Amino acid sequence: MASFVDPLQSAGLAPPDEDEDDEVFVYPGAAEDEPADGPAASTDPLSQPPTTSSTTTTTPAANEEEEFRYPASPTPPRTLTPELDPEPEEPAISTAPSSLPPEPEPDSEKRRAIQRAALEGDLDALKALLGEDSDDKFGAANEADARTGVTVLHAAAGRGHLRVAQYLVEECGAIVDMEDKEGETPLLRASHTPAHLPTLLYLLATLADARHTDNDGWTALHNAASAGSEDGVRALVQAGADIESLGGTGGGYTALMNAASKGHLSVLSYLLTDPPTPAYPFTRNRFGTTAYSLAASMLHLAACDLLARHESPLFPSPSTYNPLAAHQTVPVVVYENQRLDMRLKTLLGNGGKPRWSASGLGRDGRRAAWELRMPGSEGAGGEALRALGAQGRDDVGLPGLEDPFELVLGSKGEEGKAWFWLSDTWQPLPPSPFLDTPTDPDPEGWLYAPSFAAPPHAWRSARPAHLDALLAGKGVGGFKTAQMMSGQVSGAKGPATAKAGTTAAAKGKANGAQEEKYWVRRRRWVRVAQRRQDITLPFAEPERTMEMGSFCLSNGKVNGHSHEWDD
């Protein structure tokens, strides 16, 4: 007789009975007093009597005991009667992933080899792989990768392989405006790198779409401007690219903005001057950002100056130009001035050697130790400087709410200000691209010139060799004598009649000589200010006019440019 065991108990999911006694189960029709010596019956379905779809259950004979095994014991061989043997089971098929990679298909291997040959610019290998059949070549040249959507022409153009691109287009029929999964065409791929200009020019010659935008709105012109490719920008503009197209996610950016954010001066100069309809410098994206603001945020001061020179003519008078009233991000520049001090008391106290000093600037051409370059003055073709106090650059204050577009001096704190600083401290500026930039510029950022009146191109970012000799005390006597003689000649008094002209000429020559004998140096410090978003620029809606003093831009049209003013 088989014993009955609760399946939950056998699985360990139910508590045992309190009396710890096994309850004996008796099949119907069996004697109740029949002993149940064997252990509990197994719950293994293989050890249970097979059943059919009928409700009738076949039971073993009364004098027959079922074989029992514990769950943890190995499965003993079954001894079933022939008439009760189940049908032979089919071997189980494992659905677990195999640890071995599947065998690659020959076609996929060939596609990868074709892509590799295009990427490496191996034209001979590519021709051998594509064969001579025109249909096969056309299909292979335009077959896109299932994951990236890249074709063979994408791969060749992205690496600048001109001969491969020519073969694919002219002999295989590659489609030049095929898009990958990012929406890029081969032309957009070639436009990322200035060195790939020949490939870009060839694709344009095959009538590739110069105005095509990818999934993020970028065009080939955006890419070329960001990469600093002036020739690529020129070719794309001549092919019909849209200069004012806003690309990218978020606020959107024009090609001029991309070039300004990277400080590419040649691209900026071309876009602002050469096209039939030049780029408009006051164009704003959806965030109100201009090219000037982007250049300022990246500390490209030369780009800011170039843009200011093209913005100021849009005003009736350059004196009315004020970047604080036209842009949301503006650089504030302060000059630190020093002169080579060769006064006798300095030489006596310094072992016969001159030194740089702010106190030795001298009477002739005296300059303050610290000067603020007024924003906007660079657009007028010159710099308007304002002397700062003893606190130097820390004397510069941000515009207040009552006058949000004028810097103040001597203001402390940032409460009640219409602007805020983007950086905590002032930073020294690197040499301008317009200056002589040697391999060993001054490590402290100083620029050197014979006088403060020297034009911008005359300032040097490396100290001249003869100036190093003077600082070492060599040739100081002759230099000091020349200075003194210049001063005597400039102050000489000649006859008031016949020698007046001679004296004036001598005085002018002496003043020029004197200026050449005094070396000066200047260091530029910059700090970027940004306007608070709740302070709007002087633009009025819906007329879209901008008023700055007596100046008014009506309907957003200036000098033939049309623009909607947004903030």
mmCIF file of N, CA, C and O in Angstrom, residues 282 284 288 290 293 311 315 321-328 405 537-539 546 548 565:
data_model
loop_
_atom_site.group_PDB
_atom_site.id
_atom_site.type_symbol
_atom_site.label_atom_id
_atom_site.label_comp_id
_atom_site.label_asym_id
_atom_site.label_seq_id
_atom_site.Cartn_x
_atom_site.Cartn_y
_atom_site.Cartn_z
ATOM 1 N N PHE A 282 23.503 90.403 -36.543
ATOM 2 C CA PHE A 282 22.567 90.480 -35.429
ATOM 3 C C PHE A 282 21.541 89.344 -35.429
ATOM 4 O O PHE A 282 20.601 89.369 -34.637
ATOM 5 N N ARG A 284 19.627 86.199 -34.422
ATOM 6 C CA ARG A 284 19.506 85.545 -33.113
ATOM 7 C C ARG A 284 18.869 84.180 -33.278
ATOM 8 O O ARG A 284 18.044 83.976 -34.159
ATOM 9 N N GLY A 288 17.948 83.779 -28.173
ATOM 10 C CA GLY A 288 18.385 85.161 -28.212
ATOM 11 C C GLY A 288 19.880 85.323 -28.351
ATOM 12 O O GLY A 288 20.411 86.423 -28.194
ATOM 13 N N THR A 290 23.513 85.564 -30.182
ATOM 14 C CA THR A 290 24.109 86.033 -31.429
ATOM 15 C C THR A 290 25.499 85.438 -31.594
ATOM 16 O O THR A 290 26.052 84.815 -30.673
ATOM 17 N N SER A 293 27.786 86.943 -29.000
ATOM 18 C CA SER A 293 27.642 86.350 -27.666
ATOM 19 C C SER A 293 28.380 85.026 -27.572
ATOM 20 O O SER A 293 29.022 84.722 -26.554
ATOM 21 N N GLU A 311 29.232 95.270 -37.149
ATOM 22 C CA GLU A 311 27.951 95.654 -36.560
ATOM 23 C C GLU A 311 27.803 97.168 -36.453
ATOM 24 O O GLU A 311 26.703 97.701 -36.649
ATOM 25 N N PHE A 315 24.650 101.125 -37.529
ATOM 26 C CA PHE A 315 24.136 102.219 -36.722
ATOM 27 C C PHE A 315 24.439 103.543 -37.439
ATOM 28 O O PHE A 315 25.415 103.639 -38.175
ATOM 29 N N TYR A 321 27.122 102.669 -31.134
ATOM 30 C CA TYR A 321 27.193 101.217 -31.032
ATOM 31 C C TYR A 321 27.547 100.808 -29.608
ATOM 32 O O TYR A 321 28.522 101.283 -29.032
ATOM 33 N N ASN A 322 26.777 99.899 -29.047
ATOM 34 C CA ASN A 322 26.996 99.432 -27.683
ATOM 35 C C ASN A 322 26.625 97.955 -27.610
ATOM 36 O O ASN A 322 25.449 97.596 -27.669
ATOM 37 N N PRO A 323 27.616 97.053 -27.524
ATOM 38 C CA PRO A 323 27.283 95.623 -27.477
ATOM 39 C C PRO A 323 26.463 95.236 -26.254
ATOM 40 O O PRO A 323 25.745 94.238 -26.286
ATOM 41 N N LEU A 324 26.541 96.023 -25.176
ATOM 42 C CA LEU A 324 25.724 95.718 -24.000
ATOM 43 C C LEU A 324 24.236 95.842 -24.309
ATOM 44 O O LEU A 324 23.412 95.168 -23.673
ATOM 45 N N ALA A 325 23.889 96.686 -25.264
ATOM 46 C CA ALA A 325 22.489 96.873 -25.627
ATOM 47 C C ALA A 325 22.078 96.003 -26.802
ATOM 48 O O ALA A 325 20.914 96.038 -27.202
ATOM 49 N N ALA A 326 23.010 95.242 -27.357
ATOM 50 C CA ALA A 326 22.691 94.435 -28.533
ATOM 51 C C ALA A 326 22.900 92.946 -28.322
ATOM 52 O O ALA A 326 22.411 92.153 -29.117
ATOM 53 N N HIS A 327 23.611 92.556 -27.262
ATOM 54 C CA HIS A 327 23.935 91.141 -27.067
ATOM 55 C C HIS A 327 23.708 90.761 -25.610
ATOM 56 O O HIS A 327 23.711 91.611 -24.719
ATOM 57 N N GLN A 328 23.558 89.470 -25.390
ATOM 58 C CA GLN A 328 23.310 88.996 -24.032
ATOM 59 C C GLN A 328 24.584 88.558 -23.310
ATOM 60 O O GLN A 328 24.567 88.355 -22.100
ATOM 61 N N PHE A 405 22.622 99.087 -19.399
ATOM 62 C CA PHE A 405 23.512 98.922 -20.548
ATOM 63 C C PHE A 405 24.750 99.802 -20.464
ATOM 64 O O PHE A 405 25.369 100.104 -21.476
ATOM 65 N N LEU A 537 16.472 93.346 -23.948
ATOM 66 C CA LEU A 537 17.164 94.327 -24.779
ATOM 67 C C LEU A 537 16.161 95.360 -25.276
ATOM 68 O O LEU A 537 14.945 95.127 -25.240
ATOM 69 N N PRO A 538 16.629 96.509 -25.729
ATOM 70 C CA PRO A 538 15.696 97.556 -26.162
ATOM 71 C C PRO A 538 15.016 97.221 -27.491
ATOM 72 O O PRO A 538 15.142 97.924 -28.471
ATOM 73 N N PHE A 539 14.293 96.110 -27.510
ATOM 74 C CA PHE A 539 13.502 95.721 -28.671
ATOM 75 C C PHE A 539 12.044 95.775 -28.273
ATOM 76 O O PHE A 539 11.679 95.326 -27.191
ATOM 77 N N MET A 546 14.093 98.522 -32.678
ATOM 78 C CA MET A 546 15.135 98.651 -31.677
ATOM 79 C C MET A 546 15.521 100.109 -31.586
ATOM 80 O O MET A 546 15.865 100.728 -32.594
ATOM 81 N N MET A 548 17.962 102.923 -29.778
ATOM 82 C CA MET A 548 19.150 103.219 -28.987
ATOM 83 C C MET A 548 19.423 104.708 -29.124
ATOM 84 O O MET A 548 20.009 105.159 -30.091
ATOM 85 N N TRP A 565 13.524 90.707 -34.924
ATOM 86 C CA TRP A 565 14.235 90.836 -33.649
ATOM 87 C C TRP A 565 13.508 90.011 -32.604
ATOM 88 O O TRP A 565 12.350 90.216 -32.322
#
